[in-house]
Tab-separated table of C-alpha atoms and ligand atoms in Angstrom:
chain	number	residue	atom	x	y	z
A	1	MET	CA	-24.312	-0.124	-48.444
A	2	PRO	CA	-22.003	-1.672	-51.105
A	3	LYS	CA	-21.364	-5.342	-50.463
A	4	HIS	CA	-17.564	-5.068	-50.269
A	5	LEU	CA	-17.857	-2.289	-47.669
A	6	LEU	CA	-20.113	-4.503	-45.579
A	7	SER	CA	-17.602	-7.367	-45.736
A	8	ILE	CA	-14.826	-4.999	-44.675
A	9	LEU	CA	-16.921	-3.849	-41.749
A	10	ILE	CA	-17.641	-7.444	-40.703
A	11	LEU	CA	-13.945	-8.293	-41.024
A	12	CYS	CA	-13.012	-5.277	-38.858
A	13	ALA	CA	-15.538	-6.302	-36.237
A	14	MET	CA	-14.127	-9.830	-36.221
A	15	LEU	CA	-10.548	-8.587	-35.918
A	16	LEU	CA	-11.523	-6.269	-33.102
A	17	ASN	CA	-13.205	-9.082	-31.316
A	18	PHE	CA	-10.177	-11.329	-31.695
A	19	SER	CA	-7.861	-8.660	-30.385
A	20	LEU	CA	-9.807	-8.323	-27.153
A	21	PRO	CA	-7.796	-10.076	-24.454
A	22	ASP	CA	-10.884	-11.832	-23.144
A	23	ALA	CA	-12.496	-12.754	-26.411
A	24	SER	CA	-11.983	-16.453	-25.747
A	25	ALA	CA	-13.434	-16.122	-22.272
A	26	GLN	CA	-16.513	-14.089	-23.211
A	27	ALA	CA	-19.480	-15.728	-21.535
A	28	PRO	CA	-22.428	-16.465	-23.760
A	29	ARG	CA	-25.342	-14.224	-22.932
A	30	LYS	CA	-27.798	-16.260	-20.922
A	31	ARG	CA	-31.433	-15.468	-20.586
A	32	GLY	CA	-32.285	-14.284	-17.091
A	33	GLY	CA	-28.659	-13.710	-16.066
A	34	SER	CA	-28.008	-10.308	-14.601
A	35	GLN	CA	-25.412	-8.369	-16.580
A	36	VAL	CA	-22.244	-7.383	-14.717
A	37	ASP	CA	-18.942	-5.886	-15.849
A	38	LEU	CA	-16.644	-8.676	-14.789
A	39	LEU	CA	-16.832	-12.262	-13.598
A	40	VAL	CA	-13.902	-14.104	-12.037
A	41	LEU	CA	-14.763	-17.778	-12.054
A	42	GLY	CA	-13.109	-20.870	-10.611
A	43	GLY	CA	-10.244	-20.996	-8.178
A	44	THR	CA	-10.155	-20.821	-4.404
A	45	VAL	CA	-11.733	-17.613	-3.121
A	46	VAL	CA	-10.176	-16.423	0.143
A	47	THR	CA	-12.836	-13.939	1.242
A	48	MET	CA	-11.401	-12.586	4.542
A	49	ASN	CA	-15.010	-11.871	5.540
A	50	GLN	CA	-15.975	-12.083	9.190
A	51	GLY	CA	-16.276	-15.884	9.088
A	52	ARG	CA	-13.001	-16.060	7.098
A	53	GLU	CA	-14.841	-18.131	4.528
A	54	VAL	CA	-12.761	-19.906	1.879
A	55	ILE	CA	-14.713	-21.086	-1.181
A	56	ALA	CA	-13.013	-23.985	-2.947
A	57	GLU	CA	-14.487	-23.556	-6.416
A	58	GLY	CA	-15.634	-19.962	-6.240
A	59	GLY	CA	-16.550	-16.903	-8.188
A	60	VAL	CA	-16.812	-13.127	-7.838
A	61	ALA	CA	-19.087	-10.758	-9.774
A	62	VAL	CA	-18.123	-7.107	-10.237
A	63	LYS	CA	-20.239	-4.171	-11.370
A	64	ALA	CA	-19.427	-0.464	-11.433
A	65	GLY	CA	-16.209	-0.997	-9.472
A	66	LYS	CA	-17.888	-2.905	-6.656
A	67	ILE	CA	-18.314	-6.542	-5.697
A	68	VAL	CA	-21.942	-7.535	-6.291
A	69	ALA	CA	-21.670	-11.253	-5.495
A	70	VAL	CA	-19.260	-13.787	-4.010
A	71	GLY	CA	-20.113	-17.489	-4.007
A	72	THR	CA	-19.479	-20.801	-5.638
A	73	ARG	CA	-18.670	-20.863	-9.301
A	74	ALA	CA	-22.023	-22.529	-10.006
A	75	GLU	CA	-23.989	-19.881	-8.076
A	76	ILE	CA	-22.205	-16.960	-9.706
A	77	SER	CA	-22.218	-18.285	-13.263
A	78	GLY	CA	-25.882	-19.281	-12.866
A	79	LYS	CA	-26.960	-15.785	-11.848
A	80	TYR	CA	-24.679	-13.428	-13.740
A	81	VAL	CA	-23.444	-12.758	-17.201
A	82	GLY	CA	-20.132	-10.921	-17.387
A	83	HIS	CA	-19.205	-8.407	-20.030
A	84	GLN	CA	-15.750	-9.843	-19.385
A	85	THR	CA	-14.959	-13.185	-17.748
A	86	ILE	CA	-11.636	-14.271	-16.282
A	87	ASN	CA	-11.090	-17.966	-15.789
A	88	ALA	CA	-9.272	-18.429	-12.477
A	89	ALA	CA	-9.535	-22.229	-12.255
A	90	GLY	CA	-6.709	-23.716	-10.212
A	91	ARG	CA	-5.717	-20.306	-8.877
A	92	ILE	CA	-6.277	-18.388	-5.650
A	93	ILE	CA	-8.449	-15.272	-5.566
A	94	ILE	CA	-7.604	-12.958	-2.672
A	95	PRO	CA	-8.500	-9.420	-1.606
A	96	GLY	CA	-5.903	-6.962	-2.932
A	97	LEU	CA	-2.995	-6.571	-0.508
A	98	ILE	CA	-2.709	-3.366	1.495
A	99	ASN	CA	0.715	-1.808	1.997
A	100	GLY	CA	0.100	0.385	5.043
A	101	HIS	CA	3.295	2.438	4.996
A	102	THR	CA	5.513	3.607	2.147
A	103	HIS	CA	7.516	6.524	0.839
A	104	VAL	CA	6.998	5.351	-2.692
A	105	PRO	CA	9.439	7.508	-4.709
A	106	MET	CA	12.254	6.286	-2.443
A	107	VAL	CA	12.479	3.168	-4.622
A	108	LEU	CA	14.982	5.298	-6.543
A	109	PHE	CA	17.239	5.180	-3.422
A	110	ARG	CA	16.917	1.403	-3.164
A	111	GLY	CA	20.274	0.063	-1.989
A	112	LEU	CA	21.910	3.504	-1.855
A	113	ALA	CA	22.926	3.140	1.796
A	114	ASP	CA	22.387	-0.067	3.720
A	115	ASP	CA	23.416	-1.658	6.987
A	116	LEU	CA	23.206	1.515	9.114
A	117	ASP	CA	21.085	2.618	12.064
A	118	LEU	CA	18.145	4.970	11.487
A	119	GLN	CA	19.845	8.216	12.600
A	120	GLU	CA	23.024	7.652	10.604
A	121	TRP	CA	21.093	6.357	7.592
A	122	LEU	CA	18.746	9.355	7.627
A	123	THR	CA	21.143	12.199	8.429
A	124	LYS	CA	24.255	11.062	6.536
A	125	TYR	CA	22.684	9.557	3.455
A	126	ILE	CA	18.947	9.875	2.911
A	127	PHE	CA	18.368	13.522	3.855
A	128	PRO	CA	21.406	14.737	1.796
A	129	ALA	CA	20.440	12.521	-1.146
A	130	GLU	CA	16.898	13.865	-0.964
A	131	ALA	CA	18.082	17.473	-0.700
A	132	LYS	CA	20.086	17.076	-3.911
A	133	ASN	CA	17.725	14.961	-5.971
A	134	VAL	CA	14.076	15.206	-5.050
A	135	THR	CA	12.160	17.132	-7.689
A	136	GLU	CA	8.695	16.619	-9.056
A	137	GLU	CA	10.230	14.698	-11.964
A	138	PHE	CA	12.095	12.413	-9.542
A	139	VAL	CA	8.914	11.819	-7.575
A	140	ARG	CA	6.937	10.902	-10.697
A	141	ALA	CA	9.607	8.476	-11.958
A	142	GLY	CA	9.958	6.856	-8.535
A	143	THR	CA	6.222	6.598	-8.073
A	144	ARG	CA	5.765	4.865	-11.418
A	145	LEU	CA	8.513	2.372	-10.548
A	146	GLY	CA	7.002	1.731	-7.118
A	147	LEU	CA	3.498	1.371	-8.546
A	148	ALA	CA	4.679	-1.161	-11.122
A	149	GLU	CA	6.429	-3.162	-8.412
A	150	MET	CA	3.382	-3.023	-6.160
A	151	ILE	CA	0.924	-4.081	-8.880
A	152	ARG	CA	3.200	-6.978	-9.819
A	153	GLY	CA	3.153	-7.989	-6.171
A	154	GLY	CA	-0.635	-7.843	-5.805
A	155	THR	CA	-0.771	-4.635	-3.766
A	156	THR	CA	-3.914	-2.697	-4.622
A	157	THR	CA	-3.862	-0.040	-1.870
A	158	TYR	CA	-0.917	1.746	-0.318
A	159	CYS	CA	-0.528	4.454	2.281
A	160	ASP	CA	2.194	6.949	1.459
A	161	MET	CA	4.055	9.896	2.934
A	162	TYR	CA	6.370	11.978	0.760
A	163	TYR	CA	6.930	15.295	-1.019
A	164	PHE	CA	5.090	16.481	-4.159
A	165	GLU	CA	2.293	14.161	-3.063
A	166	ASP	CA	0.002	15.797	-5.624
A	167	ALA	CA	2.217	14.361	-8.395
A	168	ILE	CA	2.159	10.992	-6.609
A	169	ALA	CA	-1.645	11.155	-6.573
A	170	GLU	CA	-1.730	11.920	-10.300
A	171	GLU	CA	0.538	8.988	-11.135
A	172	THR	CA	-1.373	6.672	-8.790
A	173	ALA	CA	-4.762	7.591	-10.233
A	174	LYS	CA	-3.396	7.162	-13.770
A	175	ALA	CA	-2.055	3.701	-12.922
A	176	GLY	CA	-5.437	2.805	-11.406
A	177	VAL	CA	-4.054	2.063	-7.932
A	178	ARG	CA	-5.747	3.002	-4.638
A	179	GLY	CA	-3.805	5.222	-2.256
A	180	VAL	CA	-4.054	7.040	1.046
A	181	LEU	CA	-1.538	9.712	0.158
A	182	GLY	CA	-0.100	12.068	2.737
A	183	GLU	CA	1.764	15.271	1.931
A	184	THR	CA	4.684	15.620	4.355
A	185	VAL	CA	4.780	18.405	6.917
A	186	ILE	CA	8.210	18.702	8.555
A	187	ASP	CA	10.012	21.543	10.370
A	188	PHE	CA	12.867	22.038	7.952
A	189	PRO	CA	12.929	23.166	4.327
A	190	VAL	CA	12.283	20.250	1.965
A	191	ALA	CA	12.048	19.782	-1.775
A	192	ASP	CA	8.530	21.067	-2.292
A	193	ASN	CA	7.870	23.375	0.661
A	194	LYS	CA	10.331	25.570	2.523
A	195	THR	CA	8.183	26.609	5.488
A	196	ASN	CA	5.274	25.263	7.508
A	197	ALA	CA	3.019	27.933	6.016
A	198	GLU	CA	3.909	26.725	2.508
A	199	ALA	CA	3.340	23.099	3.475
A	200	MET	CA	-0.059	23.859	5.015
A	201	ALA	CA	-1.097	25.822	1.923
A	202	TYR	CA	0.019	22.888	-0.257
A	203	VAL	CA	-1.943	20.394	1.851
A	204	GLU	CA	-5.040	22.603	1.733
A	205	LYS	CA	-4.993	22.673	-2.059
A	206	PHE	CA	-4.011	19.000	-2.347
A	207	VAL	CA	-6.801	17.744	-0.107
A	208	LYS	CA	-9.391	19.938	-1.810
A	209	ARG	CA	-8.339	18.612	-5.225
A	210	TRP	CA	-8.514	14.881	-4.410
A	211	GLN	CA	-11.196	14.487	-1.758
A	212	GLY	CA	-14.030	12.337	-3.107
A	213	HIS	CA	-11.844	10.691	-5.795
A	214	GLU	CA	-12.690	7.003	-6.268
A	215	LEU	CA	-9.074	5.876	-5.751
A	216	ILE	CA	-7.235	8.606	-3.873
A	217	VAL	CA	-7.691	9.539	-0.214
A	218	PRO	CA	-5.621	12.691	0.327
A	219	ALA	CA	-4.021	13.025	3.768
A	220	ILE	CA	-1.801	15.289	5.822
A	221	ALA	CA	1.458	13.698	6.974
A	222	PRO	CA	3.304	15.409	9.836
A	223	HIS	CA	6.558	13.407	9.693
A	224	ALA	CA	6.975	12.655	13.432
A	225	ALA	CA	6.718	14.215	16.879
A	226	TYR	CA	10.516	14.722	16.871
A	227	THR	CA	10.609	16.618	13.542
A	228	VAL	CA	7.425	18.703	13.881
A	229	SER	CA	6.773	21.238	16.667
A	230	GLU	CA	3.828	21.023	19.053
A	231	GLU	CA	2.222	24.050	17.411
A	232	HIS	CA	2.484	22.487	13.949
A	233	LEU	CA	1.230	19.100	15.192
A	234	ARG	CA	-1.813	20.817	16.700
A	235	ALA	CA	-2.389	22.642	13.411
A	236	ALA	CA	-2.240	19.338	11.494
A	237	ARG	CA	-4.869	17.871	13.815
A	238	ALA	CA	-7.064	20.945	13.426
A	239	PHE	CA	-6.728	20.648	9.639
A	240	SER	CA	-7.811	17.002	9.817
A	241	ASP	CA	-10.800	17.903	12.009
A	242	ARG	CA	-11.879	20.581	9.579
A	243	THR	CA	-11.453	18.540	6.374
A	244	GLY	CA	-11.830	14.924	7.505
A	245	ALA	CA	-8.454	14.082	5.932
A	246	PRO	CA	-6.503	11.256	7.600
A	247	ILE	CA	-3.246	12.010	9.432
A	248	VAL	CA	-0.272	9.822	8.473
A	249	THR	CA	2.728	9.896	10.818
A	250	HIS	CA	5.608	7.920	12.356
A	251	ILE	CA	5.391	7.128	16.085
A	252	SER	CA	7.920	5.492	18.438
A	253	GLU	CA	10.081	3.953	15.752
A	254	THR	CA	13.257	3.768	17.839
A	255	LYS	CA	14.212	3.543	21.493
A	256	ARG	CA	16.187	6.762	21.081
A	257	GLU	CA	13.046	8.597	19.939
A	258	VAL	CA	11.265	7.462	23.108
A	259	ASP	CA	14.206	8.423	25.382
A	260	ASP	CA	14.481	11.853	23.734
A	261	SER	CA	10.742	12.429	24.108
A	262	ILE	CA	10.849	11.542	27.797
A	263	LYS	CA	13.721	14.027	28.225
A	264	ALA	CA	12.024	16.777	26.238
A	265	HIS	CA	8.379	16.324	27.233
A	266	GLY	CA	8.468	14.099	30.293
A	267	ALA	CA	6.366	11.613	28.339
A	268	SER	CA	6.651	8.916	25.676
A	269	PRO	CA	5.840	10.092	22.131
A	270	ILE	CA	2.363	8.514	22.410
A	271	ALA	CA	1.604	10.054	25.824
A	272	TYR	CA	2.902	13.410	24.560
A	273	LEU	CA	0.773	13.248	21.392
A	274	ASP	CA	-2.224	12.326	23.541
A	275	ARG	CA	-1.566	15.276	25.857
A	276	ILE	CA	-1.456	17.806	23.015
A	277	GLY	CA	-4.682	16.431	21.520
A	278	PHE	CA	-3.066	15.093	18.346
A	279	LEU	CA	-4.352	11.502	18.446
A	280	GLY	CA	-7.722	10.529	17.017
A	281	GLU	CA	-9.603	8.070	14.862
A	282	ARG	CA	-8.177	9.436	11.612
A	283	VAL	CA	-4.539	8.900	12.674
A	284	ILE	CA	-2.442	6.234	10.925
A	285	ALA	CA	0.757	5.618	12.903
A	286	ALA	CA	3.666	3.793	11.319
A	287	HIS	CA	5.945	1.604	13.461
A	288	VAL	CA	4.986	1.897	17.192
A	289	VAL	CA	7.969	-0.311	17.984
A	290	TRP	CA	8.434	1.035	21.533
A	291	PRO	CA	5.070	1.610	23.250
A	292	GLN	CA	5.561	2.372	26.955
A	293	GLY	CA	3.292	1.835	29.964
A	294	THR	CA	-0.276	2.598	28.921
A	295	ASP	CA	0.603	3.677	25.361
A	296	ALA	CA	-1.288	0.786	23.737
A	297	GLN	CA	-4.458	1.651	25.666
A	298	ILE	CA	-4.096	5.280	24.622
A	299	LEU	CA	-3.912	4.250	20.955
A	300	LYS	CA	-6.915	1.992	21.417
A	301	LYS	CA	-8.943	4.690	23.151
A	302	HIS	CA	-8.424	7.016	20.195
A	303	GLY	CA	-8.928	4.330	17.519
A	304	VAL	CA	-5.471	5.027	16.032
A	305	GLY	CA	-4.419	2.679	13.210
A	306	VAL	CA	-0.965	1.146	13.652
A	307	VAL	CA	1.185	-0.061	10.779
A	308	HIS	CA	3.801	-2.696	11.491
A	309	ASN	CA	6.917	-2.664	9.271
A	310	PRO	CA	8.888	-5.741	10.300
A	311	GLN	CA	11.511	-5.782	7.530
A	312	SER	CA	12.373	-2.073	7.788
A	313	ASN	CA	12.542	-2.334	11.590
A	314	MET	CA	14.776	-5.397	11.305
A	315	LYS	CA	17.062	-3.799	8.730
A	316	LEU	CA	17.548	-0.579	10.710
A	317	ALA	CA	17.661	-2.600	13.949
A	318	ALA	CA	14.902	-0.355	15.289
A	319	GLY	CA	13.457	-3.178	17.356
A	320	VAL	CA	10.391	-5.402	17.229
A	321	ALA	CA	6.920	-3.920	17.653
A	322	PRO	CA	4.880	-5.937	20.173
A	323	VAL	CA	2.233	-6.775	17.577
A	324	PRO	CA	0.801	-9.918	19.219
A	325	GLN	CA	0.141	-7.873	22.389
A	326	MET	CA	-1.345	-5.011	20.380
A	327	LEU	CA	-3.705	-7.444	18.656
A	328	LYS	CA	-4.683	-8.878	22.040
A	329	GLU	CA	-5.425	-5.338	23.242
A	330	GLY	CA	-7.759	-4.949	20.259
A	331	LEU	CA	-5.728	-2.364	18.356
A	332	LYS	CA	-6.165	-1.866	14.632
A	333	VAL	CA	-2.906	-3.167	13.162
A	334	GLY	CA	-1.865	-3.379	9.518
A	335	LEU	CA	1.353	-4.191	7.715
A	336	GLY	CA	3.690	-2.126	5.538
A	337	THR	CA	7.033	-2.245	3.790
A	338	ASP	CA	8.126	1.324	4.623
A	339	GLY	CA	10.158	3.016	1.876
A	340	ALA	CA	12.163	0.681	-0.336
A	341	ALA	CA	15.391	2.391	0.783
A	342	SER	CA	15.018	0.626	4.134
A	343	ASN	CA	13.548	-2.723	3.053
A	344	ASN	CA	14.611	-2.916	0.037
A	345	ASP	CA	11.478	-3.905	-1.831
A	346	LEU	CA	7.741	-3.284	-1.722
A	347	SER	CA	6.663	-6.922	-1.493
A	348	MET	CA	3.848	-7.604	0.941
A	349	TRP	CA	4.482	-11.345	0.535
A	350	GLU	CA	7.874	-11.026	2.176
A	351	GLU	CA	6.403	-8.707	4.783
A	352	MET	CA	3.738	-11.247	5.808
A	353	ASP	CA	6.292	-14.044	5.972
A	354	SER	CA	8.700	-11.898	8.017
A	355	ALA	CA	5.977	-10.720	10.404
A	356	ALA	CA	4.848	-14.240	11.258
A	357	LYS	CA	8.389	-15.531	11.747
A	358	LEU	CA	9.765	-12.496	13.583
A	359	HIS	CA	7.130	-12.680	16.307
A	360	LYS	CA	7.634	-16.405	16.727
A	361	VAL	CA	11.361	-16.033	17.296
A	362	MET	CA	10.913	-12.971	19.524
A	363	SER	CA	8.425	-14.681	21.812
A	364	ASN	CA	9.920	-18.135	21.551
A	365	ASP	CA	6.384	-19.261	20.719
A	366	PRO	CA	5.507	-20.566	17.237
A	367	LYS	CA	1.804	-20.109	17.975
A	368	VAL	CA	2.029	-16.387	18.670
A	369	MET	CA	1.171	-15.371	15.090
A	370	SER	CA	-0.385	-17.794	12.615
A	371	ALA	CA	-0.182	-17.608	8.830
A	372	GLN	CA	-3.837	-16.595	8.791
A	373	GLU	CA	-3.183	-13.730	11.218
A	374	ALA	CA	-0.264	-12.525	9.100
A	375	PHE	CA	-2.538	-12.609	6.049
A	376	GLU	CA	-5.160	-10.631	7.984
A	377	LEU	CA	-2.576	-7.891	8.660
A	378	ALA	CA	-2.093	-7.449	4.908
A	379	THR	CA	-5.813	-7.492	4.080
A	380	ILE	CA	-8.763	-6.869	6.404
A	381	ARG	CA	-6.766	-5.651	9.406
A	382	GLY	CA	-4.680	-3.487	7.096
A	383	ALA	CA	-7.929	-1.912	5.897
A	384	GLU	CA	-8.902	-1.223	9.529
A	385	ALA	CA	-5.525	0.391	10.222
A	386	LEU	CA	-6.160	2.778	7.301
A	387	HIS	CA	-9.774	3.335	8.479
A	388	LEU	CA	-11.026	1.937	5.154
A	389	GLU	CA	-12.513	-1.367	6.335
A	390	LYS	CA	-15.938	-0.483	4.958
A	391	GLU	CA	-14.466	-0.147	1.473
A	392	ILE	CA	-11.646	-2.673	1.115
A	393	GLY	CA	-9.779	-5.555	2.792
A	394	SER	CA	-12.125	-8.462	2.024
A	395	LEU	CA	-14.124	-9.958	-0.822
A	396	GLU	CA	-17.666	-9.086	0.261
A	397	VAL	CA	-20.731	-7.691	-1.423
A	398	GLY	CA	-20.696	-3.899	-1.443
A	399	LYS	CA	-16.949	-3.523	-1.121
A	400	ARG	CA	-14.705	-2.070	-3.793
A	401	ALA	CA	-13.617	-4.672	-6.344
A	402	ASP	CA	-9.924	-4.868	-5.423
A	403	LEU	CA	-8.932	-8.461	-6.062
A	404	VAL	CA	-5.868	-10.405	-7.028
A	405	ILE	CA	-5.541	-13.733	-8.811
A	406	VAL	CA	-2.531	-15.701	-7.649
A	407	GLU	CA	-0.935	-18.733	-9.251
A	408	GLY	CA	-1.754	-21.835	-7.230
A	409	ASP	CA	0.581	-24.432	-8.666
A	410	SER	CA	4.066	-22.924	-8.862
A	411	LEU	CA	6.667	-25.487	-7.806
A	412	ASN	CA	7.099	-23.712	-4.470
A	413	GLN	CA	3.341	-23.754	-3.794
A	414	ILE	CA	2.512	-27.418	-4.236
A	415	PRO	CA	1.185	-29.524	-2.712
A	416	SER	CA	-1.203	-27.277	-0.801
A	417	TYR	CA	-2.844	-28.319	2.470
A	418	ASN	CA	-3.728	-24.939	3.961
A	419	VAL	CA	-4.347	-21.897	1.807
A	420	TYR	CA	-3.019	-19.385	4.400
A	421	SER	CA	0.213	-21.361	4.899
A	422	ASP	CA	0.565	-21.506	1.163
A	423	LEU	CA	0.005	-17.737	0.761
A	424	VAL	CA	2.158	-16.542	3.679
A	425	TYR	CA	5.051	-18.987	3.822
A	426	ALA	CA	5.421	-20.209	0.234
A	427	THR	CA	3.976	-17.723	-2.255
A	428	LYS	CA	6.199	-15.011	-3.757
A	429	ALA	CA	5.234	-11.801	-5.557
A	430	ALA	CA	6.055	-13.472	-8.883
A	431	ALA	CA	3.020	-15.743	-8.437
A	432	VAL	CA	0.637	-12.802	-8.868
A	433	GLN	CA	-1.073	-13.191	-12.242
A	434	THR	CA	-3.888	-10.697	-12.527
A	435	VAL	CA	-4.733	-7.595	-10.521
A	436	ILE	CA	-8.094	-5.820	-10.465
A	437	ILE	CA	-8.534	-2.480	-8.691
A	438	ASN	CA	-11.906	-0.778	-8.388
A	439	GLY	CA	-13.185	-3.225	-11.006
A	440	ARG	CA	-10.471	-2.317	-13.521
A	441	VAL	CA	-7.944	-4.915	-14.664
A	442	VAL	CA	-4.528	-3.250	-14.202
A	443	MET	CA	-2.443	-6.379	-14.765
A	444	ARG	CA	-3.561	-9.334	-16.870
A	445	ASP	CA	-1.536	-12.557	-16.956
A	446	ARG	CA	1.494	-10.678	-15.608
A	447	ARG	CA	1.248	-7.931	-18.238
A	448	LEU	CA	0.956	-4.427	-16.817
A	449	LEU	CA	-1.900	-2.633	-18.568
A	450	THR	CA	-1.614	0.859	-17.091
A	451	LEU	CA	2.159	1.369	-16.872
A	452	ASN	CA	5.024	1.130	-19.354
A	453	GLU	CA	7.558	-1.163	-17.729
A	454	ARG	CA	10.327	-0.551	-20.238
A	455	ALA	CA	10.120	3.251	-19.904
A	456	ILE	CA	9.969	2.975	-16.104
A	457	LYS	CA	13.168	0.924	-15.995
A	458	ALA	CA	15.005	3.235	-18.385
A	459	SER	CA	14.089	6.268	-16.326
A	460	ALA	CA	15.158	4.595	-13.053
A	461	ARG	CA	18.590	3.994	-14.571
A	462	VAL	CA	18.897	7.650	-15.587
A	463	PHE	CA	18.068	8.739	-12.026
A	464	ARG	CA	20.604	6.294	-10.620
A	465	GLU	CA	23.377	8.061	-12.559
A	466	ARG	CA	22.168	11.478	-11.434
A	467	ILE	CA	21.994	10.414	-7.786
A	468	VAL	CA	25.482	8.890	-7.801
A	469	LYS	CA	26.873	12.039	-9.441
A	470	SER	CA	25.100	14.358	-6.993
A	471	LEU	CA	26.572	12.561	-3.996
A	472	ALA	CA	30.071	12.354	-5.462
A	473	ALA	CA	30.065	16.115	-6.239
A	474	SER	CA	29.956	17.058	-2.577
A	475	PRO	CA	30.152	14.137	-0.188
A	476	ALA	CA	27.521	14.033	2.537
A	477	LYS	CA	28.648	15.705	5.758
A	478	GLU	CA	27.618	14.815	9.254
B	501	ZN	ZN1	8.398	5.664	7.152
């Protein structure tokens, strides 16, 4: 090979090496060290394992998308050599946060109609706005915006219910985010499907396409017992039995829903759903604000996951779910933001903070929910509520490598005496530095690596104009 060509090649190799984001952090290859894909070294590791171990100067080793070791920095760096190494000294390493209930494209309706009760908000504003605007293009743009917001806030898994869920799954997989994604089944014509038969055919195809994907868990999402007939609810359950797909739904969100159910079925929504054989261990129920009588025991008996949405429930004045009692009963309870139109953001940090404080003020007892318990709702308990606790929710060997590196010395975080207090009561989404999902770095030092933030913002602004125009053209009627 001519000499000048060789020098060019060497120069190219050097340039390439310098352009790698982790070039400066590449660990030297040690003899005897086992090769892994990624090492995160230094920082406080909040494991959320059964003993709720917190490792002061810790480390995590990742290989093939899974966690292969968690320990002290010395243990991990002594045993493993990382293809890539992230220095997390002075920071906090936590399991990725789990947003248990969203309607992700609804970020495009953020702030469209606020300060209303659920019925008025839904029927006068949201349903008409959806009827005029929801297309596959809308869903994709909204999903990308929601995903960017969630990654920035350290959310690595979310559970969704919307229309065109197949497009949501495509965008989610592309962005490298984990999702339990439910295609909506509802008894009136909606953007993607006009009849129940169409919706069931869509779900069939959707579930077949995504089942077994490393990030996406496809689900069926009958909207609620008050918007889906008994026959269609039974069919959704039968579909879940046949395919193993989870069922995402809303249960007992408002007092009115419970009163109406008692009038119509002589039973609370939970007792009614139990009676028709709908409940089971694959059900994920958002809200459960108004459990009656033995409802909590019914949910426990069936292993139903419950997702608490304190900010959405507060904003729509839906009420306060009796979460401390549900936890005492041994229910699987997670935490969610709900759609951004009723929140109005997708921050799990605010949700944890609100959950802890809401239950204190409701019960007049500051001990009723600790910072650690609130953090559990967004991590390991959230994983249980989604029936994914074997895969995610804690930093443990064998679990998926979903981890988040959080700033530890922002002005509002110091000094730190208790890591859970720091995380729940003081840390904001802006403190999230680096996000790893399934072993892949999707945000590095606050830079999104899988999504184009500028394009996402531009497209959200375009949709804002379209939505405003669509509502002005023919004002929403009651
Ligand atoms: Zn919802």
